[in-house]
Short mmCIF file of C-alpha atoms and ligand atoms in Angstrom, two decimals:
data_model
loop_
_atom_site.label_atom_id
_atom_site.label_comp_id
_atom_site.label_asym_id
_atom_site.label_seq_id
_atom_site.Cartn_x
_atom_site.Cartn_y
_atom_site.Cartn_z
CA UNK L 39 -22.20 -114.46 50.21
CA UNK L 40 -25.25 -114.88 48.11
CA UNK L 41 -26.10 -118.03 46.20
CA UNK L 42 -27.47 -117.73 42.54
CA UNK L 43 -29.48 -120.31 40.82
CA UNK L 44 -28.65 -120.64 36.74
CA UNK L 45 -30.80 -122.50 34.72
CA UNK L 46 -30.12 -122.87 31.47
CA UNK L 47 -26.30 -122.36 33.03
CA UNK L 48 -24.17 -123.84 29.94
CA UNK L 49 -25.44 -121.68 27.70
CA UNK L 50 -23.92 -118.83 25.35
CA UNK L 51 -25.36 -116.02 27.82
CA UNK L 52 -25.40 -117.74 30.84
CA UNK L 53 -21.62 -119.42 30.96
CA UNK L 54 -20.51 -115.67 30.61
CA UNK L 55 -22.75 -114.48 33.99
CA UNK L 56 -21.62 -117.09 36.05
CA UNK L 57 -17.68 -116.00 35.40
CA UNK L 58 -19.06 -112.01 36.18
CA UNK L 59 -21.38 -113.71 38.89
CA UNK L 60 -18.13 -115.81 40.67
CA UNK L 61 -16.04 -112.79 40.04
CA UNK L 62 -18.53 -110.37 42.05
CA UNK L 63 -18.19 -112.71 44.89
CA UNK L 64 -21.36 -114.88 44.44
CA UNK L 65 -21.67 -118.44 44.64
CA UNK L 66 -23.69 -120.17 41.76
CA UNK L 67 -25.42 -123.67 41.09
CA UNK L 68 -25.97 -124.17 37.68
CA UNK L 69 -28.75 -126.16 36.32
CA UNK L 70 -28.71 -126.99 32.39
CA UNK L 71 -29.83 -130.18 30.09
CA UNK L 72 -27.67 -129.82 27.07
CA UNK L 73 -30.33 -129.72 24.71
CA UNK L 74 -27.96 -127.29 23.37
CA UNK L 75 -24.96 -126.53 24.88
CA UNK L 76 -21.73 -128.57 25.45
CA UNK L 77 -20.79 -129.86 28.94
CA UNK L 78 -17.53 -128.49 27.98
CA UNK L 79 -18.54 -125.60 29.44
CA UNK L 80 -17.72 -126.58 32.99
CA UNK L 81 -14.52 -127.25 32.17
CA UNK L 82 -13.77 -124.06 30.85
CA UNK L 83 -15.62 -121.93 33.65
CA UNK L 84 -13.74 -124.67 35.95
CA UNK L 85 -10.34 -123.65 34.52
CA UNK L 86 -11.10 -119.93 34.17
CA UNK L 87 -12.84 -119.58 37.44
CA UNK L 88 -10.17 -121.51 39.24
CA UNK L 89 -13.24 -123.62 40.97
CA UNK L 90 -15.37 -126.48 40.64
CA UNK L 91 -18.77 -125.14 39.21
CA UNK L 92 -22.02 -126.72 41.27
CA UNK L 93 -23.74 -127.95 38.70
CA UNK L 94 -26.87 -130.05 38.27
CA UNK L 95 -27.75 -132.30 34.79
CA UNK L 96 -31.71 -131.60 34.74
CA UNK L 97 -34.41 -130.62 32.58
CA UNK L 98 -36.32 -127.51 34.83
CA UNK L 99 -39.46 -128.79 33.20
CA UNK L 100 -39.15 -131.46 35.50
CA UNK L 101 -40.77 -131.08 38.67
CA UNK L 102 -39.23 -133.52 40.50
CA UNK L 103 -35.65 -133.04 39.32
CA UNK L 104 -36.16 -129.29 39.54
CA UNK L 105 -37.79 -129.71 43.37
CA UNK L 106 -34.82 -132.31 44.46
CA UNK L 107 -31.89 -130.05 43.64
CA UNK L 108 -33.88 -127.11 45.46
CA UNK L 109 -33.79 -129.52 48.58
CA UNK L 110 -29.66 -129.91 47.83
CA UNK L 111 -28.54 -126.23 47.58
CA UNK L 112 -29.33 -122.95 49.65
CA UNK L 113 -30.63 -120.36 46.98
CA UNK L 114 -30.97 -116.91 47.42
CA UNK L 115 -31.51 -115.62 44.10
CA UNK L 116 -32.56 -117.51 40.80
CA UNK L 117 -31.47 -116.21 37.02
CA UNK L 118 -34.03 -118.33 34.69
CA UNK L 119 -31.98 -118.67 31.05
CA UNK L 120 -33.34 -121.71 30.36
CA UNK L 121 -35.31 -121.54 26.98
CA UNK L 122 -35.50 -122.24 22.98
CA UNK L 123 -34.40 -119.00 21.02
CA UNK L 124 -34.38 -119.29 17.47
CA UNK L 125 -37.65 -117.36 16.45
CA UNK L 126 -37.88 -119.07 12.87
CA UNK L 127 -37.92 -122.82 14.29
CA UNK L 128 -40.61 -121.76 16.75
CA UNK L 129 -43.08 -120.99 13.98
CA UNK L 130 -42.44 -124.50 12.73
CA UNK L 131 -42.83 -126.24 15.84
CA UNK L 132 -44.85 -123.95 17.94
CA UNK L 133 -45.71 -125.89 20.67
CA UNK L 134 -42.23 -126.98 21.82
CA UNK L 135 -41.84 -123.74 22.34
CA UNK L 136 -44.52 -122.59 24.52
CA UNK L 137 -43.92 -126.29 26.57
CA UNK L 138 -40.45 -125.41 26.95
CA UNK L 139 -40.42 -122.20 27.79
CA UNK L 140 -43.38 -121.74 29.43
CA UNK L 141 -43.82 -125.11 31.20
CA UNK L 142 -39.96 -124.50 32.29
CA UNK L 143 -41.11 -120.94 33.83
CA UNK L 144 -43.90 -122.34 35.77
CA UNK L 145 -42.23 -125.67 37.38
CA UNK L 146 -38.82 -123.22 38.34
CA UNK L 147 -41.54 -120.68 39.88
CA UNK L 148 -43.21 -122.86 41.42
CA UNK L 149 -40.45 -124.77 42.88
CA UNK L 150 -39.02 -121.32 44.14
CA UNK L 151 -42.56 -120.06 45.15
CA UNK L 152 -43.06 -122.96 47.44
CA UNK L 153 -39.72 -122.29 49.28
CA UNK L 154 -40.73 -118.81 49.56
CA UNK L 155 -36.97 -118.13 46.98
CA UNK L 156 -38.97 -115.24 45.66
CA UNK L 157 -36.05 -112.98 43.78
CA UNK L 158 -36.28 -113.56 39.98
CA UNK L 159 -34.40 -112.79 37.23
CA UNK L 160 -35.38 -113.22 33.95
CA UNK L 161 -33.88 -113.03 30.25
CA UNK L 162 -36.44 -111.57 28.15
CA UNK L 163 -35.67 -109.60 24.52
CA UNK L 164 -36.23 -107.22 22.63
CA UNK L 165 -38.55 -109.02 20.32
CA UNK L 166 -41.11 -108.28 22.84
CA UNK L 167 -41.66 -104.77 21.02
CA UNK L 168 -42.02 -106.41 18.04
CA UNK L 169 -41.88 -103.64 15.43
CA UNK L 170 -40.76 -100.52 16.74
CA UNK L 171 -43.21 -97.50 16.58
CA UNK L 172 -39.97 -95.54 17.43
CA UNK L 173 -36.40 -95.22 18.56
CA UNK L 174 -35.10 -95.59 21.12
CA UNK L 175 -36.80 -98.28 22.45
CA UNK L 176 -38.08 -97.40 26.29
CA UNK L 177 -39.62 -99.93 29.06
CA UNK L 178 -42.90 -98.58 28.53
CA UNK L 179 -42.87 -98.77 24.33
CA UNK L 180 -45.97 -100.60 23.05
CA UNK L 181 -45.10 -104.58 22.67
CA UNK L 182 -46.33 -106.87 20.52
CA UNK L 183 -44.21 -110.10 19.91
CA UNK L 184 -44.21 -110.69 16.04
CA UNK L 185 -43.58 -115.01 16.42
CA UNK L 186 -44.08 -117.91 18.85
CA UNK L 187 -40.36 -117.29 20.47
CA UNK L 188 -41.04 -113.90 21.34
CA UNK L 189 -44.67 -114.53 22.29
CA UNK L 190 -43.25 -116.57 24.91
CA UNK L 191 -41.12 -113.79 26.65
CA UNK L 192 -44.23 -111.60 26.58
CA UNK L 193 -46.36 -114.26 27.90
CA UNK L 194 -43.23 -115.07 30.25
CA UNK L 195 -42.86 -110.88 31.44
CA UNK L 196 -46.85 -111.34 32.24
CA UNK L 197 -47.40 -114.28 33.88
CA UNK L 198 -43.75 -113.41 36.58
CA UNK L 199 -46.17 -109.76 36.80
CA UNK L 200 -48.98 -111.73 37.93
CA UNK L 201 -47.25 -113.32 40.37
CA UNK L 202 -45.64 -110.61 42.24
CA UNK L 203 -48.86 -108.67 42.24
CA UNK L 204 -50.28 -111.81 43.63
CA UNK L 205 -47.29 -112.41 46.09
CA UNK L 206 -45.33 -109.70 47.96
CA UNK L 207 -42.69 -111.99 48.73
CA UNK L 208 -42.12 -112.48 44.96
CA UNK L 209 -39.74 -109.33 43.03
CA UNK L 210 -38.76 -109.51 39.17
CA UNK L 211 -35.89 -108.44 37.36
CA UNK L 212 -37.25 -108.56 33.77
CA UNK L 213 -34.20 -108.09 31.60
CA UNK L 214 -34.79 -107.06 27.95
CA UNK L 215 -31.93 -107.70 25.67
CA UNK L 216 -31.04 -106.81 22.55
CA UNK L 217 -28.57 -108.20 20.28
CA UNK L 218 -25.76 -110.47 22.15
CA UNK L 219 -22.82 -110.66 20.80
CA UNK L 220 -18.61 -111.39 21.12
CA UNK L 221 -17.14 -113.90 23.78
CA UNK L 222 -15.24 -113.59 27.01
CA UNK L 223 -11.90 -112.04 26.06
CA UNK L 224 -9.98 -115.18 27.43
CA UNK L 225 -11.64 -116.84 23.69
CA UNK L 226 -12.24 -120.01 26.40
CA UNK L 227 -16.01 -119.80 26.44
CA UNK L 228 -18.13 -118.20 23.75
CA UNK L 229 -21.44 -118.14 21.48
CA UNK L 230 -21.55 -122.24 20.19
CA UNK L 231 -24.39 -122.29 17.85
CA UNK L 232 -25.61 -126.19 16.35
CA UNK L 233 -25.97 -126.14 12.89
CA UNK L 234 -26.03 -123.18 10.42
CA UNK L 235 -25.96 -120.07 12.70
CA UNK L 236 -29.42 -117.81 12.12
CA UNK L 237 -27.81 -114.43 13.57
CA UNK L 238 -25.32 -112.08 11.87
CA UNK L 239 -21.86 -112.39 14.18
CA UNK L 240 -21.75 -115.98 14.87
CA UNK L 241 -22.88 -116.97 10.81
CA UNK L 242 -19.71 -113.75 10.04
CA UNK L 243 -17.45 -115.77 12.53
CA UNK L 244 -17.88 -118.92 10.58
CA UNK L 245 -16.86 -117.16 6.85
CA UNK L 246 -14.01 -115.10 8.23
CA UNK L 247 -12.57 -118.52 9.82
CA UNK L 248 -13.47 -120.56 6.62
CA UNK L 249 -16.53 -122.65 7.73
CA UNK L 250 -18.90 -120.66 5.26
CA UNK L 251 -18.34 -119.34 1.91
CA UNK L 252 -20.11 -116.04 2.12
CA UNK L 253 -22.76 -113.93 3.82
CA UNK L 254 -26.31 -113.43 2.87
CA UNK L 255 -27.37 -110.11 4.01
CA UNK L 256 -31.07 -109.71 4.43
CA UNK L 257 -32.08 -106.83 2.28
CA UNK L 258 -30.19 -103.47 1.72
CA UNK L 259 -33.48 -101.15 0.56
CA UNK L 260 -34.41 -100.66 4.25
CA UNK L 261 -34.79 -97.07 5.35
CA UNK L 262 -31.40 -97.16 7.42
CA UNK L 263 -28.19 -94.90 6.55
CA UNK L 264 -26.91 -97.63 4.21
CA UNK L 265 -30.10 -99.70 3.37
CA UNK L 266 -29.01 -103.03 5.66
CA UNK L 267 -30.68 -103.52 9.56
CA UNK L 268 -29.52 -101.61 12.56
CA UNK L 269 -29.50 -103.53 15.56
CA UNK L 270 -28.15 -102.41 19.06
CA UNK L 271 -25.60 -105.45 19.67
CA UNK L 272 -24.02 -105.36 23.24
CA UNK L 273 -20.85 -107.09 24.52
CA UNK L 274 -22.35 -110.52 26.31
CA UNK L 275 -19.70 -109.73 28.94
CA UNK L 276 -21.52 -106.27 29.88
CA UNK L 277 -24.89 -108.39 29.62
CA UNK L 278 -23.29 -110.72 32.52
CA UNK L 279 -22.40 -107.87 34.22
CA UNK L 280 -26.09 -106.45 33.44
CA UNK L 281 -27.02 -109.53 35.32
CA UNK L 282 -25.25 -108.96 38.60
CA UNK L 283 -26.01 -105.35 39.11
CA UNK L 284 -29.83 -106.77 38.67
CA UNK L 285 -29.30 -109.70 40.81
CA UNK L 286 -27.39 -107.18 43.32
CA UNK L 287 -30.32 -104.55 43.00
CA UNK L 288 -33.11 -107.23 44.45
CA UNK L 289 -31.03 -108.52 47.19
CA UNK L 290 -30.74 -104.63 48.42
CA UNK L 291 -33.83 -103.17 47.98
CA UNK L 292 -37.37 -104.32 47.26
CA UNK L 293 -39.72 -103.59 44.23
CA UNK L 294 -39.66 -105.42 40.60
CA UNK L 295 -38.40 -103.96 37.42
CA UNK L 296 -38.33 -104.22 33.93
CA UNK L 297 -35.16 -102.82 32.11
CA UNK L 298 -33.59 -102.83 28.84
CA UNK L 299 -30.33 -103.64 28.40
CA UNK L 300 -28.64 -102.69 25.30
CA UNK L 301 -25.78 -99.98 24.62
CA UNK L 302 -27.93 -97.25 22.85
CA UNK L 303 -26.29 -97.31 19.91
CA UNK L 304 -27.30 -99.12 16.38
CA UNK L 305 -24.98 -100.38 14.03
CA UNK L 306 -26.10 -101.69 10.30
CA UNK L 307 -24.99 -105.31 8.65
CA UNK L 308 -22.79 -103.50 6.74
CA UNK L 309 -20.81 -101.63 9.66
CA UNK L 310 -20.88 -105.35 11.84
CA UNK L 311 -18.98 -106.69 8.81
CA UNK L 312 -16.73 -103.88 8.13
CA UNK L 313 -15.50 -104.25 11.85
CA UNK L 314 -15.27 -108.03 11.81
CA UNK L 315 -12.69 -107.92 8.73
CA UNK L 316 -10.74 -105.10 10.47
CA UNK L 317 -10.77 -107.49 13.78
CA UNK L 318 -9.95 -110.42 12.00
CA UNK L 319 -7.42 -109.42 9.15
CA UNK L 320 -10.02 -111.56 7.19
CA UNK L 321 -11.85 -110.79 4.40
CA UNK L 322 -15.77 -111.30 4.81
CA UNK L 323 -17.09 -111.57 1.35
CA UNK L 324 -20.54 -111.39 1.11
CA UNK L 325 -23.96 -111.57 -1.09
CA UNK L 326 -27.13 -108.88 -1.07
CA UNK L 327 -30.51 -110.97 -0.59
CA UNK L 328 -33.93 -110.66 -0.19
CA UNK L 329 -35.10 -109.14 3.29
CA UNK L 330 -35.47 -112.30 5.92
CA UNK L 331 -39.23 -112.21 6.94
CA UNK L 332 -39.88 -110.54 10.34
CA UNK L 333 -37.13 -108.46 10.19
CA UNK L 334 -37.37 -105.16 11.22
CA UNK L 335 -35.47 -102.27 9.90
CA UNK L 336 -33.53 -100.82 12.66
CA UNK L 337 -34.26 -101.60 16.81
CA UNK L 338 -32.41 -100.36 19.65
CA UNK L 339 -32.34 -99.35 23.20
CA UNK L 340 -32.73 -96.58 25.47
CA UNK L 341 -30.68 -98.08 28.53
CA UNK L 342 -30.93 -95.02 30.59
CA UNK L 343 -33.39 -96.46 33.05
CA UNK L 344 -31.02 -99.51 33.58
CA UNK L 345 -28.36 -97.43 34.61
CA UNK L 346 -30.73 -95.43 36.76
CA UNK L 347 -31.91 -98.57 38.58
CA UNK L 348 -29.08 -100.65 38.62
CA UNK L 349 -25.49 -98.59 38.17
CA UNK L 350 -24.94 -100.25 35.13
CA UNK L 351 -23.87 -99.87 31.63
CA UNK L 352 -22.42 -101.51 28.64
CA UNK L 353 -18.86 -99.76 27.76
CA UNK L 354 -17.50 -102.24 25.18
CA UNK L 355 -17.90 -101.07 21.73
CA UNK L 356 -18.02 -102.89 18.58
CA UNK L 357 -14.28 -102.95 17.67
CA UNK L 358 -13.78 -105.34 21.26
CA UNK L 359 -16.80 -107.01 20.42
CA UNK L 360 -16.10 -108.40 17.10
CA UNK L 361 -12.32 -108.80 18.32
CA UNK L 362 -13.61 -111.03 21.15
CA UNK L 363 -16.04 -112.68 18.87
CA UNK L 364 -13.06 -113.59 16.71
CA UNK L 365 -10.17 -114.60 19.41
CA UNK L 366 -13.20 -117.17 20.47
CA UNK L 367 -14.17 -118.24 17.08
CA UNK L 368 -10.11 -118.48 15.53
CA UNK L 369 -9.17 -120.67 18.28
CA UNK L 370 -12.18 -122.99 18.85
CA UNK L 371 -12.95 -123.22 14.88
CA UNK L 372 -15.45 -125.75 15.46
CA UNK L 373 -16.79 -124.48 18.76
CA UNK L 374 -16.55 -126.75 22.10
CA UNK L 375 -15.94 -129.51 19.89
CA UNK L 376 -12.48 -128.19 18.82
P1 LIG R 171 -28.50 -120.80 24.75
O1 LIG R 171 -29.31 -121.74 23.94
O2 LIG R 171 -27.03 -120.75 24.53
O3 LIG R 171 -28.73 -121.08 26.32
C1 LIG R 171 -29.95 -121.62 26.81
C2 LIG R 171 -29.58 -122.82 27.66
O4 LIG R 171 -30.78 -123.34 28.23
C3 LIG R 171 -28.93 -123.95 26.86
O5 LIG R 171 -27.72 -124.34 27.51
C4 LIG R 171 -29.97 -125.06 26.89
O6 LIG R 171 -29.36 -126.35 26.91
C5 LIG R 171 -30.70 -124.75 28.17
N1 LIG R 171 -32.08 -125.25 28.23
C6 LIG R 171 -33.10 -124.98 27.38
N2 LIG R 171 -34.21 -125.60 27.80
C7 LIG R 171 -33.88 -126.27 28.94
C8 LIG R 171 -34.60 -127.10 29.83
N3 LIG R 171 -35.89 -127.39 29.65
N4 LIG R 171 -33.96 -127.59 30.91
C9 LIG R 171 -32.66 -127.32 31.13
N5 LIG R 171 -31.91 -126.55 30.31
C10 LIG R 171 -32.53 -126.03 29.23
O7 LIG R 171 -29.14 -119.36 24.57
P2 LIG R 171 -28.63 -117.91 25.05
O8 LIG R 171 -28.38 -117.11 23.83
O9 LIG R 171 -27.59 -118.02 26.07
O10 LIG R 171 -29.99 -117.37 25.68
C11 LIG R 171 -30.23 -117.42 27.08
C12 LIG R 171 -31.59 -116.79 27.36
O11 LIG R 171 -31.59 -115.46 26.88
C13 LIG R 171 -32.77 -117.48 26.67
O12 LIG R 171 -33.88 -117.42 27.56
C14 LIG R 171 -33.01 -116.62 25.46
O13 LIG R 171 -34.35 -116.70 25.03
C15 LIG R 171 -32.69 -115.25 26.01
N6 LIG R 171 -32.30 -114.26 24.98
C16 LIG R 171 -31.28 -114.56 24.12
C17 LIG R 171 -30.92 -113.63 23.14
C18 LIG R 171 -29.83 -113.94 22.14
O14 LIG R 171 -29.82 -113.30 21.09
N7 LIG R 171 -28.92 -114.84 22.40
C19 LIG R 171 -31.58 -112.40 23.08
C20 LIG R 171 -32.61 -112.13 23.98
C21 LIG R 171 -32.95 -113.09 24.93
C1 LIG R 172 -29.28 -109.02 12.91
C2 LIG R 172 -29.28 -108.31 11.56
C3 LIG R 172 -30.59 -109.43 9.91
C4 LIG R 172 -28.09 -113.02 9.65
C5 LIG R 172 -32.59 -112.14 16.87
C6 LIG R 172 -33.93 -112.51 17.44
C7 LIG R 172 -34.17 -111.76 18.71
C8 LIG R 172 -33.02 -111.92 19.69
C9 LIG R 172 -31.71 -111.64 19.07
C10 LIG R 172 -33.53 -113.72 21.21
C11 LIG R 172 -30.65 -108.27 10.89
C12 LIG R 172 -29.13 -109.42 9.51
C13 LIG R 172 -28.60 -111.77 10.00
C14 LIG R 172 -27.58 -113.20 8.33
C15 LIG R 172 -28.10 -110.91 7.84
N1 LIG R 172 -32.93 -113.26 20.18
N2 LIG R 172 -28.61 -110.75 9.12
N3 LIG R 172 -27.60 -112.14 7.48
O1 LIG R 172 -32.97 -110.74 14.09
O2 LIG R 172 -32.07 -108.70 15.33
O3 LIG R 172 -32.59 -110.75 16.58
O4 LIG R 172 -31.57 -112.41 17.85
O5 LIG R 172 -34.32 -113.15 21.92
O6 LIG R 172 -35.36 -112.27 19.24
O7 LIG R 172 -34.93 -112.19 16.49
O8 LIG R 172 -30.64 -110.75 15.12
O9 LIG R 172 -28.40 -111.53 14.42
O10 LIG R 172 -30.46 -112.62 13.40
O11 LIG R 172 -29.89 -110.30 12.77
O12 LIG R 172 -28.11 -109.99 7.03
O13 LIG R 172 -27.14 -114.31 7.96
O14 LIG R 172 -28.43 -109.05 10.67
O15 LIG R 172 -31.41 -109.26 8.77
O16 LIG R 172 -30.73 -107.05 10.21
P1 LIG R 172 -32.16 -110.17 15.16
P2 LIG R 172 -29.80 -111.39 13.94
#
C-alpha cells in the first residue's frame, strides 16, 4: 500500500487524516515540531489506531532534517499541514509567517522535487477569496487574501502552480477549506488550541465546560438572516476523509486540482451556539460585540466540483459536529494536558 508523508502530523487537522488515512489502508510517516501541538497525540492515534505511528521530531524548514528523514522512509504521496494559522497574530508578526509557511513549502518541495516524490497535497482555506463577491463560493471565484496568513496560502496555491507547469512529474491537490470544526467521535483526539481560542467552536467549548465565562459574538447588524456571520463549518472527520479521496485521486490518475471542501451549507453564530447548548445540556451564555475586523459577513462553499473529482462529500451535520466537539472537549477539559 501507499505511503503518505504528514507534516505538520500532530496537529488539530492532521491527527484526524492520519486515523481516516490508516483506516483506508495507507501507511503514514508523520513529521511535526510541536510548536503547537502536544506529542500526546501519538499516543492517542497509537491507542486508537492499534499501531505505532512513524513519526519524525523535525522542523520541515530544515533542510537537512527534512532531506534525512526523506532518505529513511519510502514516500509516495506527501500531505503538507505544516503552517501558522491564526490570521490576527500574522499581522503582528508578519514575517514569521511568510518564513514559516513559505520557507516550510519550499524546503518540503524541494526535498520531494529532488526525489522526483512529485504528488502534493496541500491545505489551503478559504481566506484565499478574501471577501466574497458571491455565494457559493466556486474554484474559479476571484481571490484576494485580506491578511498575511491567508496571503501565504495564495502565495502557497501559486508558487505549487508554478511548479507543476514547470514539472510534469509534479501534480497538486490544492484543498480549500472552510471552517473546521468537532473532534473524532472517540473524544481521544481533537481541536487543542494554546491560549485563548480565536475561532467560534473551540472558544464555545471552553464556556459550556466552564473555562470561559461568556461569548463575545462579533457583531449582529450583518446582512445575514439573524445579523451574526455565516460560515460553512465542516466535520474535521469528513475533511480527513476529504484528504484521502484527494490523496487517492493523484495516485490514480494524473492532472492537478484545486477543490473546495466545505458542506455547502452556512450556519450563523447564533445557530453554532444554539446547537452547542442542545449538544451539551449546557447553557452558553453569551455577550453582543463590536464586529472583529476582517470579518466577513457570511462565506461558504460550493463543493460540487470536489465531489465531481474526488467521490467525496461531507455528510455530518452540525448536531454531530458540535456533539463531537463536546464529547472531546467534556472529557479532556484542559485539552492533551488533561
Ligand atoms: P494546527 O496548528 O493544529 O496544525 C499545524 C501543525 O503544524 C502543528 O502541529 C504545528 O506544530 C506544525 N508545524 C507548524 N510549523 C511547523 C514547522 N515549521 N515544522 C514542523 N511542524 C510545524 O493547525 P490545523 O488547524 O490542523 O491546520 C492544518 C493546516 O490547515 C494549516 O496549514 C492551516 O493553515 C490549514 N487550515 C486550517 C484551517 C482551520 O481553521 N483550522 C482552515 C483552513 C486551512
Ligand atoms: C467564525 C464566526 C466570527 C469567535 C478563520 C480564519 C480562516 C480559517 C478558519 C485558517 C465569525 C464569529 C468567532 C468568537 C464570534 N482558518 N466569532 N466570537 O473567521 O470564519 O475563519 O478560521 O485558514 O482563515 O479566518 O472563523 O471561527 O474565527 O469565526 O462571534 O469568539 O464566529 O465573527 O462570524 P473565521 P472563526
Amino acid at each position: 500500500m501507499a505511503t503518505v508523508l504528514l507534516t505538520g502530523a500532530t496537529g488539530y487537522i492532521a491527527s484526524h487524516t492520519w486515523l481516516a488515512l490508516w483506516a483506508a489502508g495507507f501507511d503514514v510517516v508523520g513529521v511535526d515540531d510541536f510548536r503547537n501541538s502536544s506529542p500526546q497525540v501519538l499516543e492517542r492515534l497509537a491507542e486508537l489506531g492499534g499501531r505505532t505511528p512513524v513519526f519524525e521530531r523535525a522542523d520541515v524548514g530544515d533542510a537537512a532534517a527534512v532531506n534525512a528523514l526523506l532518505d529513511r522512509h519510502r514516500i509516495d504521496a506527501t500531505v503538507h499541514f505544516a503552517a501558522l494559522k491564526a490570521v490576527g497574530e500574522s499581522a503582528e508578526v508578519p514575517l514569521a509567517y511568510y518564513r514559516n509557511n513559505l520557507g516550510g513549502l519550499f524546503t518540503v518541495c524541494e526535498a520531494l522535487r529532488a526525489r522526483r516524490i512529485g504528488r502534493f497535497v496541500f491545505s489551503s482555506s478559504a481566506t484565499v477569496y478574501g471577501e466574497p463577491e458571491r455565494l457559493p463560493l466556486v474554484e474559479t471565484s476571484r481571490v484576494g487574501a485580506t491578511s498575511p496568513y491567508g496571503r501565504t496560502k495564495l502565495m502557497g496555491e501559486q508558487i505549487l502552480g508554478d511548479l507543476a507547469t514547470a514539472d510534469a512529474g509534479w501534480q497538486n491537490a490544492i484543498l480549500r477549506y472552510f471552517n473546521p470544526v468537532g473532534a473524532h467521535a472517540s473524544g481521544r483526539i481533537g481541536e487543542d488550541p494554546r491560549g485563548t481560542p480565536n475561532n467560534l467552536m473551540p472558544y464555545v467549548s471552553q464556556v459550556a465546560v466552564g473555562r470561559r465565562a461568556s461569548l463575545s459574538v462579533w457583531g449582529n447588524d450583518y446582512d445575514t438572516p439573524d445579523g451574526t456571520g455565516v460560515r460553512d463549518y465542516i466535520h474535521v472527520c469528513d475533511l480527513a476523509e476529504g484528504h484521502v479521496a484527494a490523496v487517492q485521486r493523484l495516485l490514480d490518475a494524473p492532472g492537478s486540482f484545486t477543490v473546495n471542501l466545505g458542506t455547502g451549507r452556512g450556519h450563523s453564530v447564533l445557530d453554532v451556539v444554539a446547537a452547542f447548548a442542545a449538544a451539551s445540556g449546557r447553557a452558553i451564555p453569551y455577550e453582543i460585540r463590536p464586529r472583529r475586523p476582517g470579518d466577513v459577513a457570511a462565506c461558504w462553499a460550493d463543493p460540487g466540483l470536489a465531489e465531481q473529482l474526488l467521490g467525496w462529500r461531507a455528510t455530518r451535520d452540525l448536531a454531530s459536529m458540535c456533539a463531537d466537539a463536546w464529547r472531546w472537549q467534556s472529557h479532556n477539559p484542559n485539552g492533551y494536558d488533561t
